[in-house]
mmCIF file of C-alpha atoms in Angstrom:
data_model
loop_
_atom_site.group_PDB
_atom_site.id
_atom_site.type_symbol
_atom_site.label_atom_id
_atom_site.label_comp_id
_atom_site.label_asym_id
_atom_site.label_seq_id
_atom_site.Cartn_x
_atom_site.Cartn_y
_atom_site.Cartn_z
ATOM 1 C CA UNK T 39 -15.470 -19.616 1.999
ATOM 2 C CA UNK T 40 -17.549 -16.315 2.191
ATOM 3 C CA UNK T 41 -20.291 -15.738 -1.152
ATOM 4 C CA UNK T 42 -18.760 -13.738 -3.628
ATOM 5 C CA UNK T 43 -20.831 -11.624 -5.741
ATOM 6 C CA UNK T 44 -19.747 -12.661 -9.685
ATOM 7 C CA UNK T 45 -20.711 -10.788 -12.758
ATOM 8 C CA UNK T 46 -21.527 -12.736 -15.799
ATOM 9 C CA UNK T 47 -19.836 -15.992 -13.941
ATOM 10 C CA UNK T 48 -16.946 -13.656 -12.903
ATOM 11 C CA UNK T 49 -15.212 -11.507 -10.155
ATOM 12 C CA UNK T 50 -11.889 -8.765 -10.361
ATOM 13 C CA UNK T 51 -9.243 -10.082 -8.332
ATOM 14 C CA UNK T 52 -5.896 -7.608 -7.777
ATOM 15 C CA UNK T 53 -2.829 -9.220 -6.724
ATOM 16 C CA UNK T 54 -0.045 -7.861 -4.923
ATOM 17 C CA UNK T 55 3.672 -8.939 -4.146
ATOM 18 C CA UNK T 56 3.717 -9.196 -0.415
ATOM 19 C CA UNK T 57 7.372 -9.028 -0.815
ATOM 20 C CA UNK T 58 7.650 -5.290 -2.471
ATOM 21 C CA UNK T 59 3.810 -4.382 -1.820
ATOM 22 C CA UNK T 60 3.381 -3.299 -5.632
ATOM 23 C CA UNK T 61 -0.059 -4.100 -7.387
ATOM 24 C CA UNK T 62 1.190 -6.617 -9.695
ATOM 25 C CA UNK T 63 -1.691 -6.989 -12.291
ATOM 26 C CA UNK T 64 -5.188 -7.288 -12.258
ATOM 27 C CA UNK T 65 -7.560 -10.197 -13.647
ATOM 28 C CA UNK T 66 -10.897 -12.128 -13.418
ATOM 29 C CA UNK T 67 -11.433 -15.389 -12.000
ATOM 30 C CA UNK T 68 -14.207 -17.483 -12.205
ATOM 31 C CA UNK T 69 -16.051 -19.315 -8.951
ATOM 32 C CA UNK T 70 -13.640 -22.405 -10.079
ATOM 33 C CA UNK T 71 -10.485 -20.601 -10.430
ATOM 34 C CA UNK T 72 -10.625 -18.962 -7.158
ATOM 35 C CA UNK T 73 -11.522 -22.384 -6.240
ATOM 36 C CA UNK T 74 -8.736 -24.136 -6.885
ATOM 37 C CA UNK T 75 -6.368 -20.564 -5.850
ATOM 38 C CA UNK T 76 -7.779 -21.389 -2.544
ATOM 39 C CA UNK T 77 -7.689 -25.131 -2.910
ATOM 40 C CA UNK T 78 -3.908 -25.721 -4.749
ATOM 41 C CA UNK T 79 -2.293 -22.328 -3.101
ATOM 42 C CA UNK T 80 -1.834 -21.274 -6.365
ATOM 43 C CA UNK T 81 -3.493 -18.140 -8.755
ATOM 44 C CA UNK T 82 -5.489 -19.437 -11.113
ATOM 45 C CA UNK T 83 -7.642 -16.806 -13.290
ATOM 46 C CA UNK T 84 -10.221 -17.090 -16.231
ATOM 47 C CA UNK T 85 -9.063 -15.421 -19.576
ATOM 48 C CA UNK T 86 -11.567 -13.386 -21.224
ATOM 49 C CA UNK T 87 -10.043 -13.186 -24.457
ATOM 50 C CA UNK T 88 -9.875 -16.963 -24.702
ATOM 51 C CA UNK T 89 -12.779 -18.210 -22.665
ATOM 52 C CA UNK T 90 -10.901 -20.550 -20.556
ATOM 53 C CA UNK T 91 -9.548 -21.087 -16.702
ATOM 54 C CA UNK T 92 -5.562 -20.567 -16.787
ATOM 55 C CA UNK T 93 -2.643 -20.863 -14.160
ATOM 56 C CA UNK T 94 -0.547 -17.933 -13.327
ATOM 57 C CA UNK T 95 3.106 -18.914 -14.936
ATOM 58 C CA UNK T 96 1.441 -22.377 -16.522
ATOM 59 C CA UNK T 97 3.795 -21.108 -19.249
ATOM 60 C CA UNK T 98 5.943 -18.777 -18.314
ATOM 61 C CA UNK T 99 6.818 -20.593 -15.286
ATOM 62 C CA UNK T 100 5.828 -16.980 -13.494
ATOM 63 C CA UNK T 101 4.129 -19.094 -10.680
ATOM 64 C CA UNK T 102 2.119 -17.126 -8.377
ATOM 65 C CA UNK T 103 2.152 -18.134 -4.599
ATOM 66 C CA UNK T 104 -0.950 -17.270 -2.930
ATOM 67 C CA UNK T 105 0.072 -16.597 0.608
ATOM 68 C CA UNK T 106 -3.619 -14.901 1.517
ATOM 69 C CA UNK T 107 -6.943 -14.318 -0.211
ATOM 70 C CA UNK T 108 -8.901 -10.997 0.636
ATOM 71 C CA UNK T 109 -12.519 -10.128 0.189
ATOM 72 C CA UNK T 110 -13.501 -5.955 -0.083
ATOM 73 C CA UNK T 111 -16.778 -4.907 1.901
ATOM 74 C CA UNK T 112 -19.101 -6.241 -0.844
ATOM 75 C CA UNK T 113 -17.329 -9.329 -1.865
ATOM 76 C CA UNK T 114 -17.469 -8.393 -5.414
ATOM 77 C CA UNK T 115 -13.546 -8.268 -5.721
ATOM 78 C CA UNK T 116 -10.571 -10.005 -4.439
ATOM 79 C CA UNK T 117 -7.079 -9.463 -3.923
ATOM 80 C CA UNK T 118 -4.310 -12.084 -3.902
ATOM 81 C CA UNK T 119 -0.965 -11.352 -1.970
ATOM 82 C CA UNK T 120 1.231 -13.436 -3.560
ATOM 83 C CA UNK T 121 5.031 -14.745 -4.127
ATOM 84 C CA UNK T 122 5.613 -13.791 -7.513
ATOM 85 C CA UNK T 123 8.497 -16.075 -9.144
ATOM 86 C CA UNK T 124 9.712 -14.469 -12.110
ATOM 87 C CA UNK T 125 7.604 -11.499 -13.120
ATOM 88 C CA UNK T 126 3.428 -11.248 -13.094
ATOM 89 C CA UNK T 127 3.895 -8.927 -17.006
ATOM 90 C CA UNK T 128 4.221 -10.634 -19.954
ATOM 91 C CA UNK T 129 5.641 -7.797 -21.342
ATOM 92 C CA UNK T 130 8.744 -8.869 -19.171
ATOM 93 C CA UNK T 131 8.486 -6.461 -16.170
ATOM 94 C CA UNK T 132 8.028 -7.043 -12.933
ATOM 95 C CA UNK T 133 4.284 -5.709 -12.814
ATOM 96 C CA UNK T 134 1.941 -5.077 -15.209
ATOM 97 C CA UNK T 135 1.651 -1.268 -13.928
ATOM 98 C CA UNK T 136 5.143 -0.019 -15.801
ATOM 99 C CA UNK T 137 3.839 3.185 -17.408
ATOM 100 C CA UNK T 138 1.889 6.217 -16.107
ATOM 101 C CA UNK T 139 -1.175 7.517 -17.553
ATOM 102 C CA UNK T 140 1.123 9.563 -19.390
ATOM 103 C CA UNK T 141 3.124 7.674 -21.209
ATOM 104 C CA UNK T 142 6.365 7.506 -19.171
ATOM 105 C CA UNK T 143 7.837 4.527 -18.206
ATOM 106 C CA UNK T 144 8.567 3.618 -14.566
ATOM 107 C CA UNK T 145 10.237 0.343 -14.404
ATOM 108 C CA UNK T 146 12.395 -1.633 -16.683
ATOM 109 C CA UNK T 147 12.317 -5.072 -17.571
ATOM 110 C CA UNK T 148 13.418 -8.129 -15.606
ATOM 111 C CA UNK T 149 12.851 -10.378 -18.416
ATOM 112 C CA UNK T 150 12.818 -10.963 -22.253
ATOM 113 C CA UNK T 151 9.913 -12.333 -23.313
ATOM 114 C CA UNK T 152 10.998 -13.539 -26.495
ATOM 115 C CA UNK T 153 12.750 -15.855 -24.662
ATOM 116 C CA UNK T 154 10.989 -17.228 -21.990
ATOM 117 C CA UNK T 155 7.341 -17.484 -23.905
ATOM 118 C CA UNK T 156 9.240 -18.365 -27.157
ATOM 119 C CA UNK T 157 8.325 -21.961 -29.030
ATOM 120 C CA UNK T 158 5.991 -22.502 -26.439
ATOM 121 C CA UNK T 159 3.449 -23.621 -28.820
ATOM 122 C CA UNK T 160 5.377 -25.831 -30.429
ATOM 123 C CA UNK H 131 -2.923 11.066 -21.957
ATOM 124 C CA UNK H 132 -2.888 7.212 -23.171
ATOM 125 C CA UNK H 133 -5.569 5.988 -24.815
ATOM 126 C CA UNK H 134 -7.497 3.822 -22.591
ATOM 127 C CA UNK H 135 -9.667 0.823 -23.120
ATOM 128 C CA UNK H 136 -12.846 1.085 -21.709
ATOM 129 C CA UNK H 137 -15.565 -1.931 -21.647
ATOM 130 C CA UNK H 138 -18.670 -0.499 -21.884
ATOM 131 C CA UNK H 139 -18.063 2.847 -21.099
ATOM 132 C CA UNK H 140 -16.137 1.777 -17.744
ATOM 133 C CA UNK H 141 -12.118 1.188 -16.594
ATOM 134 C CA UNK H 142 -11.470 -0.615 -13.338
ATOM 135 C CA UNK H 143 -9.212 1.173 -11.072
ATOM 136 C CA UNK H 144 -7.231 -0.297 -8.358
ATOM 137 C CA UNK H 145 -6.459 2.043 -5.188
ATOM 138 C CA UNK H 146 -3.675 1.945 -3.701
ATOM 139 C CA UNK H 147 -2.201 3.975 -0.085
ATOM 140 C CA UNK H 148 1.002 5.802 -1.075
ATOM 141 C CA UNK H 149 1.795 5.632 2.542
ATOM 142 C CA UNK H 150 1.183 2.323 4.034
ATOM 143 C CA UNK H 151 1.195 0.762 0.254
ATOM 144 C CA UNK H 152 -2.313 -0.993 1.203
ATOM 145 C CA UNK H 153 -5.068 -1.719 -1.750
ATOM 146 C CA UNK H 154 -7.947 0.146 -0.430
ATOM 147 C CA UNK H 155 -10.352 -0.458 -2.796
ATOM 148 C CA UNK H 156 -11.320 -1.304 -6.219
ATOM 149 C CA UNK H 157 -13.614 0.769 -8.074
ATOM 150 C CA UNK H 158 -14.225 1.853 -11.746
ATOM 151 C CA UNK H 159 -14.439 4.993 -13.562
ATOM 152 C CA UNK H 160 -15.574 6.427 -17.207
ATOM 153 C CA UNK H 161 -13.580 8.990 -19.355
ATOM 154 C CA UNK H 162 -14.837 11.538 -17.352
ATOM 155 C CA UNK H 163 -13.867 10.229 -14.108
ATOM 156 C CA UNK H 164 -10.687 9.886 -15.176
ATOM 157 C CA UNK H 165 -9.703 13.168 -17.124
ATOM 158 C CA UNK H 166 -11.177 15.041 -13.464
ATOM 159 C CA UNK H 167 -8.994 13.044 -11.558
ATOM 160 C CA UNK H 168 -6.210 13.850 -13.842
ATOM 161 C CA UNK H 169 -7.226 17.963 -13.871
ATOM 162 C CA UNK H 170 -7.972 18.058 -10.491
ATOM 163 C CA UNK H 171 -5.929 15.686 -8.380
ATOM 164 C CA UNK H 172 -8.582 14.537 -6.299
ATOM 165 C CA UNK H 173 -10.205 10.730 -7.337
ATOM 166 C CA UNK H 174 -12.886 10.464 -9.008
ATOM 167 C CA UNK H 175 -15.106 7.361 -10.135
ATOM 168 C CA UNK H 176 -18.437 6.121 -12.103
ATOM 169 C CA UNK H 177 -20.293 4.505 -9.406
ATOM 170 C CA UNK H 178 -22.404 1.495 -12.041
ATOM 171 C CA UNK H 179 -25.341 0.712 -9.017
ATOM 172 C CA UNK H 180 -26.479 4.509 -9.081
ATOM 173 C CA UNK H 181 -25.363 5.376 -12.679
ATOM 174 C CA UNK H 182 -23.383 8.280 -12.149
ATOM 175 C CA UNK H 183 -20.053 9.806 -11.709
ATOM 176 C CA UNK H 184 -18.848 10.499 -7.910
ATOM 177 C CA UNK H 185 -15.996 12.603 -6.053
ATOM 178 C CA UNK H 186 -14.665 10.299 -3.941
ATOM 179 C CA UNK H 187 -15.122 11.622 -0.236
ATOM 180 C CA UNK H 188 -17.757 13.803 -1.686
ATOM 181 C CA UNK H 189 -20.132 12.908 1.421
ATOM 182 C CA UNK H 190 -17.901 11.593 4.060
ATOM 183 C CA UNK H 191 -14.866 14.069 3.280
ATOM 184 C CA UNK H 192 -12.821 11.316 3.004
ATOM 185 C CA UNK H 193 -11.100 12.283 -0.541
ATOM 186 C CA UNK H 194 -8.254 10.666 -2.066
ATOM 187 C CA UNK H 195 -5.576 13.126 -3.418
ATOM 188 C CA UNK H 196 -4.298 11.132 -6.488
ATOM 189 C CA UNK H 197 0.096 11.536 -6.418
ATOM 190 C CA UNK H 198 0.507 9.086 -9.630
ATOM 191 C CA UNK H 199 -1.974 7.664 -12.325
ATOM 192 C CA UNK H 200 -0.438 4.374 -13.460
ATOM 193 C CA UNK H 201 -2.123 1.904 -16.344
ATOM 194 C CA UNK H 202 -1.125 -1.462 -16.929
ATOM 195 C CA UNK H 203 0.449 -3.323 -20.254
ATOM 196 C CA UNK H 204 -3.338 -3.812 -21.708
ATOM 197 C CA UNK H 205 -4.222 -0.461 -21.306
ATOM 198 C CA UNK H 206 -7.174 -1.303 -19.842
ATOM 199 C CA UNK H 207 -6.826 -0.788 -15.764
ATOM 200 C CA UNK H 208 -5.608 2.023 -13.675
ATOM 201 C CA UNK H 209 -3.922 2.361 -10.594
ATOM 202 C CA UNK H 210 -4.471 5.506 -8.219
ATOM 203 C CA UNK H 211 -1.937 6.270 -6.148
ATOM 204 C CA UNK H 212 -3.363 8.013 -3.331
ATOM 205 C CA UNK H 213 -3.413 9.788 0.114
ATOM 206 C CA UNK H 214 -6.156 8.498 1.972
ATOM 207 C CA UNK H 215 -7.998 11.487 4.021
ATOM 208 C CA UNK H 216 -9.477 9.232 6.944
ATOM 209 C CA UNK H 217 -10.416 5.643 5.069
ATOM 210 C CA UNK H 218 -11.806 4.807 1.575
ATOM 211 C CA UNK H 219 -14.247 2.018 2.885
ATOM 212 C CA UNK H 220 -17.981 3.095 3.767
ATOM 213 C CA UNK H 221 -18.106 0.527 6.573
ATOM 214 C CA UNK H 222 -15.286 2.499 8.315
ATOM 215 C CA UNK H 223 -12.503 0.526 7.803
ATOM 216 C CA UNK H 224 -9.219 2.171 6.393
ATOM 217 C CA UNK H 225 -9.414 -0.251 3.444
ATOM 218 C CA UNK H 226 -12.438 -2.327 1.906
ATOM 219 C CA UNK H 227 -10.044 -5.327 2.262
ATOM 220 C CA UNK H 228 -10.472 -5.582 5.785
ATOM 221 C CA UNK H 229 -11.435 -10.011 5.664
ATOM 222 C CA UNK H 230 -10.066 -13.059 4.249
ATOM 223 C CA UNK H 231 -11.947 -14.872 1.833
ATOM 224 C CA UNK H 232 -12.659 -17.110 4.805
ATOM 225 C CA UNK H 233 -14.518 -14.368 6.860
ATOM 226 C CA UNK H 234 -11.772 -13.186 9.681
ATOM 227 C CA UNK H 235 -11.651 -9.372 10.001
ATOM 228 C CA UNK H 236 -7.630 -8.568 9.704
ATOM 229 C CA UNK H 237 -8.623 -4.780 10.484
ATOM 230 C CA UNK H 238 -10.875 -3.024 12.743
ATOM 231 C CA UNK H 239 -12.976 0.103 12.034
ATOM 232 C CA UNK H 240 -11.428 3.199 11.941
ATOM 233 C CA UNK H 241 -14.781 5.746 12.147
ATOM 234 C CA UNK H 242 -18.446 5.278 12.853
ATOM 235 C CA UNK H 243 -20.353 5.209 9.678
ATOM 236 C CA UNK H 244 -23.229 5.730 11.457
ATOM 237 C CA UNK H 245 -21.838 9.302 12.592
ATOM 238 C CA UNK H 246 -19.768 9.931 9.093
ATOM 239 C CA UNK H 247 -22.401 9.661 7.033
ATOM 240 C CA UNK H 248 -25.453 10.455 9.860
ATOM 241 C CA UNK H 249 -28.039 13.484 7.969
ATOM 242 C CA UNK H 250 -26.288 13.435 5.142
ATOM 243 C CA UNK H 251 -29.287 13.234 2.478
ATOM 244 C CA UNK H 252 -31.034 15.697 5.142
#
């Protein structure tokens, strides 16, 4: 595997559906969970918010299929083409990118996530 | 406009080819950047290594004209959609994706950067 340039222990990695070609989110990983992305052919990530290494879909069951792993020119950002199962938004749409800068909505939902994240930490 | 989330000062914004549907880059952009790209149409960034905000194409002429401004659920990334005048990567491929994580090219060059940018700070 090629260096990778991480800031503060992490990188930016975009994923996109190779199936529709829409951006599907965007997230950090750490040098372990791109690791084990490249390693289990699965996206892992590292959560800011809660300081820890997570799965894609762990529990959502919005598994992300990592079919190829890119590098840009200065290997300080990835991007993941992926099989999304399910949807990559926990909002319940398909991608994270729903809304213009505007305000307007461009895509409804393909799930409720009331349901599908609900008593999950029981 | 949406109010945005910016992390010290700074969005990321993910580029992507409203033609060919390609990321081309990844790059990010302060308040400023954004309400220009917004008034004007054409993409504009904060470039963090030289500390200050940038046209894109501004030297090479190879300007993105911005079609839709999307942001995701968090608020806190953008997505250009853009038409790529010649190629958003300064080594002269059409995108700065152009390897696998592994190190195989998956795109040749598509200008000389050596001529592009050649007397440029003359």
């Amino acid at each position: 595997m090629m260096d990778l340039k991480f800031v503060d222990g992490l990188i930016p990695v975009v994923v996109q559906d190779v199936a529709t070609r829409d951006v599907l989110m965007m997230a950090y990983a750490n040098a372990e969970a791109v690791g084990l992305t490249d390693k289990t052919g699965y996206a892992h990530y590292f959560s800011r918010s809660r300081q820890k290494l997570w799965k894609k879909g762990e529990e959502s069951g919005h598994v992300q299929r990592v079919v190829r792993i890119l590098v840009d020119c200065d290997a300080d950002c990835l991007l993941y083409e992926v099989e999304q199962q399910g949807a990559a938004c926990h909002t319940g749409h398909r991608s994270c990118f729903f809304r213009t800068v505007a305000g307007d909505e461009i895509a409804g939902k393909v799930f409720d996530p009331a349901k599908v994240y609900a008593n999950k930490g029981l």
